[in-house]
XYZ file of C-alpha atoms in Angstrom:
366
model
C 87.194 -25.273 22.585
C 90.423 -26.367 21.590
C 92.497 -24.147 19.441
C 93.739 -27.195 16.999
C 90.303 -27.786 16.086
C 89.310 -27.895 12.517
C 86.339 -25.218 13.022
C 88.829 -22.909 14.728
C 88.238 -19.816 12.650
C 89.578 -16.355 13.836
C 86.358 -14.499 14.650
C 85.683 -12.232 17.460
C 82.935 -15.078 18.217
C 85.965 -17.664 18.681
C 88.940 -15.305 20.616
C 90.299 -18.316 21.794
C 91.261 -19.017 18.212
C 94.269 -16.147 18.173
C 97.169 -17.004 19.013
C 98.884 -15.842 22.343
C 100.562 -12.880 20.876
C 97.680 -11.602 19.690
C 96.565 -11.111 23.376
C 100.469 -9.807 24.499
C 100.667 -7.018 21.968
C 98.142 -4.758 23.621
C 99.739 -5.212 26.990
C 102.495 -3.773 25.276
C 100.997 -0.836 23.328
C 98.832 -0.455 26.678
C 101.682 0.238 28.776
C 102.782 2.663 26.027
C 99.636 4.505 26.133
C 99.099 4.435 29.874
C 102.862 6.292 30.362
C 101.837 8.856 27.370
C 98.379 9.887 28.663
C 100.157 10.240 32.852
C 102.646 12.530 31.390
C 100.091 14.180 29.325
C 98.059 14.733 32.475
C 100.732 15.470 34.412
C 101.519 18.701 32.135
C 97.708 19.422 31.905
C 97.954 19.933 35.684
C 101.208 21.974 35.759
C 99.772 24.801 33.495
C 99.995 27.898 35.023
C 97.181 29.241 33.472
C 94.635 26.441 32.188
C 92.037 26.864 29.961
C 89.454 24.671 28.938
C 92.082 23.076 26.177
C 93.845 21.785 28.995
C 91.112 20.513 31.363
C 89.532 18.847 28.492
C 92.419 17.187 27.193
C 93.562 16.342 31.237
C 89.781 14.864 30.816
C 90.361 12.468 27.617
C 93.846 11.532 29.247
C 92.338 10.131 32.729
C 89.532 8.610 30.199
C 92.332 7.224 28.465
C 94.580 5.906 31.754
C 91.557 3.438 32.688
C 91.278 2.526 28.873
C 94.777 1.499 28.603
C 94.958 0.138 32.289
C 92.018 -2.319 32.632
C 90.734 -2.585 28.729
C 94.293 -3.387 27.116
C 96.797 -4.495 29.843
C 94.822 -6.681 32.087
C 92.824 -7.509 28.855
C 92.671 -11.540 28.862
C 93.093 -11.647 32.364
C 89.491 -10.814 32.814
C 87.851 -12.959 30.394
C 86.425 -16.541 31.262
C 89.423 -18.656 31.837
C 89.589 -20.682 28.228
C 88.263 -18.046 26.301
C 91.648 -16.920 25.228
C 95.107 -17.074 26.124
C 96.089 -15.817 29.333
C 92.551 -15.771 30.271
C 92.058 -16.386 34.332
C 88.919 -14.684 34.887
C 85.184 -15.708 35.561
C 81.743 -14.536 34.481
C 82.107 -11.548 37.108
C 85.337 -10.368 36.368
C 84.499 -10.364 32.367
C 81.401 -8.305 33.638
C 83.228 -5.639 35.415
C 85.771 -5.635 32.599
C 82.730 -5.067 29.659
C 81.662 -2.546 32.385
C 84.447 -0.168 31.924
C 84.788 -0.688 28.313
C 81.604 0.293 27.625
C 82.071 3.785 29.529
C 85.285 4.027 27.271
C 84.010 3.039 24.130
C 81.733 6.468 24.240
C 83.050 8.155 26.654
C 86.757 8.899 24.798
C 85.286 9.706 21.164
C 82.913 12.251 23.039
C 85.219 13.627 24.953
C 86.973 14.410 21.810
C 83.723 15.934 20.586
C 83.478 18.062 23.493
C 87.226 19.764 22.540
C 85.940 19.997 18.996
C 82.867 21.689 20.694
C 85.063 24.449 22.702
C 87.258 25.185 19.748
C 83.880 26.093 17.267
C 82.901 28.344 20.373
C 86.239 30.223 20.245
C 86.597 30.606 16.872
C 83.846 30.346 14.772
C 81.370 32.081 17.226
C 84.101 34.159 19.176
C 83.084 33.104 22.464
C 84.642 34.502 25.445
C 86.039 32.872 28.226
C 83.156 33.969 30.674
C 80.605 32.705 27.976
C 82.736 28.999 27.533
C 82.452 28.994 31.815
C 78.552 28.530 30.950
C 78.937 25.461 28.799
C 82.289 24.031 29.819
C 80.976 21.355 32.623
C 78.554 20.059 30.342
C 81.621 19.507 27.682
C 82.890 17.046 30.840
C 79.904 15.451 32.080
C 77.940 14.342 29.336
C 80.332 12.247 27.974
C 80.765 10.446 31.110
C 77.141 10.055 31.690
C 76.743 8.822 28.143
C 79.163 5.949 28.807
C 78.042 4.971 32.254
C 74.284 4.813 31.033
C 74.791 2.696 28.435
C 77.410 0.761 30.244
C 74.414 -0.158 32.614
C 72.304 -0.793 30.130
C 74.369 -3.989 28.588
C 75.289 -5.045 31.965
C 71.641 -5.294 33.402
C 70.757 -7.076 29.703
C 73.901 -9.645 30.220
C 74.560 -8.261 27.039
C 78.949 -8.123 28.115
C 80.943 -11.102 26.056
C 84.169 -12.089 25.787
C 86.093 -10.610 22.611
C 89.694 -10.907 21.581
C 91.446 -9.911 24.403
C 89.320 -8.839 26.698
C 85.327 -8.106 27.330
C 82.828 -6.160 26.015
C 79.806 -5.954 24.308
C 80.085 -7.744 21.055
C 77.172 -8.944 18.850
C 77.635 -12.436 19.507
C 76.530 -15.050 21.945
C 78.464 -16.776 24.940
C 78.755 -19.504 25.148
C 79.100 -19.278 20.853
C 76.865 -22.434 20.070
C 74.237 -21.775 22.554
C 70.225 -21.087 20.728
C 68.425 -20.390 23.677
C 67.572 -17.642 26.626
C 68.546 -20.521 28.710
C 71.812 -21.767 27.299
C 72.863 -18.390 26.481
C 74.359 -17.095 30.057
C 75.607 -13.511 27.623
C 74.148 -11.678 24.721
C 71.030 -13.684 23.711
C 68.943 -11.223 21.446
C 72.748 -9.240 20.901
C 71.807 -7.384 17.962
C 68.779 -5.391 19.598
C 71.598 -3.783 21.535
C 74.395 -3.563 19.572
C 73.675 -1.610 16.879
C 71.522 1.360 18.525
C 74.890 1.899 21.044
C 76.735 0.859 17.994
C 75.744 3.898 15.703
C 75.687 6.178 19.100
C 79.559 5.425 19.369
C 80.107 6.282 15.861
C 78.291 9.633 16.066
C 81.339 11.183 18.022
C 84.330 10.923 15.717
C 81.588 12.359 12.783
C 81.208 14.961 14.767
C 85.144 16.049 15.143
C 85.916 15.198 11.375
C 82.836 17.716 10.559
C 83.860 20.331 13.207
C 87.427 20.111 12.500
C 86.229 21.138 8.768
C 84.031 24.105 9.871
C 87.065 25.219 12.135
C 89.499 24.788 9.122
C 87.020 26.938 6.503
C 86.270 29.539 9.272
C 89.920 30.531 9.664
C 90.408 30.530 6.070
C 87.554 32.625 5.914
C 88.890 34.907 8.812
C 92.840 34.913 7.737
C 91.616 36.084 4.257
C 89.816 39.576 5.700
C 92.612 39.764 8.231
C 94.778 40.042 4.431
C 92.901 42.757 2.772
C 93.951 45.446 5.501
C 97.362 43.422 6.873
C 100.636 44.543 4.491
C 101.978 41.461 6.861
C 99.655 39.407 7.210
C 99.505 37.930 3.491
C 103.392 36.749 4.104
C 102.163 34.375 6.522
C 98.164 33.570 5.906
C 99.282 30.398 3.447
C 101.890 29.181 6.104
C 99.022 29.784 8.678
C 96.345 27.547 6.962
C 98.526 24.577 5.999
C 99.512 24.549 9.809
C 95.912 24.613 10.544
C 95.126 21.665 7.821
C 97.600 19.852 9.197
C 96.710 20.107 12.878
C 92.823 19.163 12.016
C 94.002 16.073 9.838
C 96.309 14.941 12.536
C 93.438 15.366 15.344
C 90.618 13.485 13.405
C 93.641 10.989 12.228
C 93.875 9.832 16.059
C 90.751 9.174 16.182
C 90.512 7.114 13.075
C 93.517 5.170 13.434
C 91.866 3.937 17.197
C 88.309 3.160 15.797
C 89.891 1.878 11.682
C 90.643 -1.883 12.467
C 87.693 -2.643 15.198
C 85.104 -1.180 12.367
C 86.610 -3.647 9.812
C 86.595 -6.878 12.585
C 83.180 -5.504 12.917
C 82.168 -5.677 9.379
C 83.868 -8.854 8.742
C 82.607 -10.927 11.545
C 79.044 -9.635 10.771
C 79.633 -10.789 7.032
C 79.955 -14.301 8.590
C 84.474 -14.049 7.038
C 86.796 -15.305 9.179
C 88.629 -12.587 10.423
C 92.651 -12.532 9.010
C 95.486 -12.813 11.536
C 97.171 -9.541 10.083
C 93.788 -7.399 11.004
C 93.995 -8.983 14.704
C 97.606 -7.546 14.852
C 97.277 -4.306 13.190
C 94.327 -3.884 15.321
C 96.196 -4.686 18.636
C 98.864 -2.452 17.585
C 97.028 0.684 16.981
C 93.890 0.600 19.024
C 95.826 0.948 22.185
C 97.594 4.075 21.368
C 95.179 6.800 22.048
C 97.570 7.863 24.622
C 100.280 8.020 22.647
C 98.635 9.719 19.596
C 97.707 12.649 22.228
C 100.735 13.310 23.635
C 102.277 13.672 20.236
C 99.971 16.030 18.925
C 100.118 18.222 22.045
C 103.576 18.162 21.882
C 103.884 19.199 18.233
C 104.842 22.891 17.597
C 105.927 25.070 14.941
C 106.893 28.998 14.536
C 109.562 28.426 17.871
C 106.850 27.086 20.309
C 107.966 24.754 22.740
C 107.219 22.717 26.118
C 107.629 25.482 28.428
C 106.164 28.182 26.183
C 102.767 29.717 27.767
C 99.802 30.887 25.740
C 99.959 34.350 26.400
C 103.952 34.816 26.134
C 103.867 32.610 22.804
C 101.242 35.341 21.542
C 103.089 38.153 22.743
C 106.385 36.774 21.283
C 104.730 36.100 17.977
C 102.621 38.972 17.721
C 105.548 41.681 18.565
C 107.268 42.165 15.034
C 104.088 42.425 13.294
C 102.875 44.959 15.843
C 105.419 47.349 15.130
C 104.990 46.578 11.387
C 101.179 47.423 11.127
C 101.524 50.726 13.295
C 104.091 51.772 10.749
C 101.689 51.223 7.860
C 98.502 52.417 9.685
C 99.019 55.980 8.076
C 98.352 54.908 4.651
C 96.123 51.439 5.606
C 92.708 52.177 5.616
C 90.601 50.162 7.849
C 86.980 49.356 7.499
C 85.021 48.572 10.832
C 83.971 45.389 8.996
C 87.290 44.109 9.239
C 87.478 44.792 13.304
C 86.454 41.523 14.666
C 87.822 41.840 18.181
C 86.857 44.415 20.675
C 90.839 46.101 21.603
C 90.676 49.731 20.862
C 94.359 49.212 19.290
C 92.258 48.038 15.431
C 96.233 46.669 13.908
C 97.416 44.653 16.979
C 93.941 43.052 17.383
C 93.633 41.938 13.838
C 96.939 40.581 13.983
C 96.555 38.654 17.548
C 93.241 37.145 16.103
C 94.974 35.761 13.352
C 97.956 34.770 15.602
C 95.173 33.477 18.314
C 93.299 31.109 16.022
C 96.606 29.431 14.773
C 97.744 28.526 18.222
C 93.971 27.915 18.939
C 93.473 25.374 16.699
C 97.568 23.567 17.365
C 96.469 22.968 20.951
C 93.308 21.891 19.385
C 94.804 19.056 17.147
C-alpha cells in the first residue's frame, strides 16, 4: 500500500503508514537498552557473593539483551519488505522475529514477578537462604517456559503479523483486507488468540504492583515493633519507609512505563481510532528502555551505599553505630520475646540488622 494514500490511517493494522522515524527511534533507544542491560549483567556476574537478587536480575537482563537486540534494533528489518520502512524481510523472517517477541512479551514481566516473588519470601515470610534454594529455579524457569509455550502456540496458528516496527502477534489480519482462511496467509480468527495470551501477559506486572504493596505494608508493619523496644530505631523508621516507598514505586514504575503506550495502541486500534503520531513516538521512546530503567534502579543508593559496596559490609557498616547504641540502653530496655523476630542470640543487634536488612532488601529489590 502506498503511504500517500487517502485511507492511510496510522493503525497497528497499517505500519506502513508511520513514517520512517517512527521505525529509527527504537533502534536508537534499543541500542541504549542493549548497553544498559550488558553492563547490568556484567556486574550481576562480578558479585562476589550472589544471591538470588542478582541471578534474577542477571536473568531479566539476558531476557532483556534479546528484547532490545532482535525486537527493537533489527525491528523493520524483519518484517515483509513493504510493510514498513526499512522493512527487507519475508514471511519467515517476520515469523522468527514474532517468535522471540512472544517469549519476551511474558517472559520479562514474569521474570519481574519472580524477583517480586523472592523478596515476599525474605521478608514477609522470613525465608532463609536454604529454604529460597528450594524455590529459586522455578523463579527462572517458569517464566521462560511460559513464553516459549505460547510463543509456539501463535507460531503453529500463523497467528505472528507484522506491527509497527517489527512482528508479533497483533489482533489483526495480514494481508489487512483479506476475509478468508485462504487469503489470510497470518492471523485469520486473531482474536481467539489474542486476548487469552493477552490477559496472561497482563497478569505479571499485577502481580509486582500487588507484591510490591504487601512488601511495603509488611516493613511498615515490622519497622514499627522494631520502634517500641529501639531508643534508635524511631530516628530512622520514617527515613526507612519513604526509601522503601520510593524503591517499590520506582520498580512497578519500570514496568509501567514499558507496557503504558502499547496498552493504549491496543485500546485504540481495537476501538477502530486511528492511532495519533505522538502515541507511536512516545511509545518507541519508552518501550525500549527496560534496560535502561534497570540499571538505574540498581544503581540507585542512599545512606553512603555505592557500586563497590557488598551486602554484608554495607550491613555491617550501617548496623555498627546503632549496635553500640542499643547495648548501651539494654540495661533499662525491656525486651519482650514477641519483638525477637530473628534467631541471633545477641536480641539488640538482631532487631536492628532486620530493620537494616529489609531496607537494603527491598533497594536491590526496586
Amino acid at each position: 500500500m502506498d503511504p500517500s494514500a487517502s485511507d492511510c490511517t496510522f493503525t497497528s493494522e497499517y505500519a506502513w503508514c508511520v513514517p520512517a522515524y517512527v521505525v529509527i527511534i527504537p533502534k536508537i533507544t534499543g541500542a541504549i537498552s542493549l548497553i544498559c542491560s550488558a553492563y547490568l549483567a556484567k556486574l550481576m556476574i562480578s558479585e562476589e557473593k550472589k544471591k538470588p537478587y542478582h541471578r534474577l536480575l542477571l536473568n531479566i537482563s539476558i531476557a532483556d539483551v534479546l528484547s532490545s537486540s532482535v525486537v527493537h534494533i533489527i525491528g523493520s528489518w524483519m518484517m515483509p519488505a513493504g510493510t514498513a520502512p526499512l522493512s527487507r524481510g519475508n514471511l519467515d523472517t517476520c515469523d522468527a522475529q514474532g517468535f522471540v517477541v512472544q517469549i519476551i512479551l511474558i517472559t520479562i514481566p514474569y521474570l519481574n514477578a519472580s524477583l517480586s516473588t523472592y523478596y515476599n519470601l525474605i521478608i514477609r515470610y522470613n525465608w532463609s537462604d536454604s529454604q529460597i534454594a528450594k524455590v529459586e529455579k522455578n523463579l527462572h524457569i517458569i517464566p521462560w517456559l511460559l513464553g516459549v509455550l505460547f510463543s509456539i502456540i501463535v507460531l503453529v496458528a500463523k497467528q505472528i503479523v507484522p506491527g509497527t516496527w517489527g512482528c508479533w502477534f497483533g489482533n489483526t489480519q495480514y494481508p489487512p483486507d483479506c476475509d478468508s482462511v485462504e487469503t489470510c496467509v497470518r492471523g485469520w480468527n486473531s482474536s481467539y488468540y489474542f486476548w487469552p495470551i493477552f490477559v496472561i501477559i497482563l497478569l505479571g506486572p499485577l502481580y509486582v504492583a500487588g507484591s510490591m504493596y504487601l512488601v511495603y505494608s509488611s516493613t511498615r508493619k515490622m519497622e514499627r515493633r522494631m520502634t517500641r523496644y529501639s531508643v534508635n530505631a524511631s530516628q530512622n523508621s520514617s527515613q526507612r519507609s519513604r526509601k522503601v516507598m520510593e524503591q517499590s514505586l520506582l520498580f512497578s514504575a519500570a514496568l509501567l512505563i514499558t507496557l503504558a503506550f502499547p496498552l493504549v495502541e491496543i485500546v485504540i486500534a481495537e476501538l477502530g481510532k486511528p492511532i495519533p503520531i505522538w502515541i507511536h513516538v512516545v511509545f518507541a521512546l519508552t518501550n525500549p528502555l527496560q534496560g535502561f530503567y534497570n540499571l538505574l534502579i540498581h544503581l540507585r543508593r542512599g545512606n553512603g551505599f555505592s557500586l563497590a559496596c557488598k551486602v554484608p559490609r554495607c550491613f555491617n557498616r550501617e548496623s555498627a553505630e546503632p549496635k553500640k547504641s542499643l547495648q548501651q540502653t539494654s540495661a533499662t530496655t525491656a525486651v519482650p520475646n514477641s519483638a525477637i523476630v530473628h534467631t541471633n542470640k545477641d536480641t539488640t543487634t538482631s532487631k536492628h540488622i532486620i530493620s537494616s536488612s529489609v531496607s537494603f532488601a527491598l533497594e536491590e529489590a526496586a
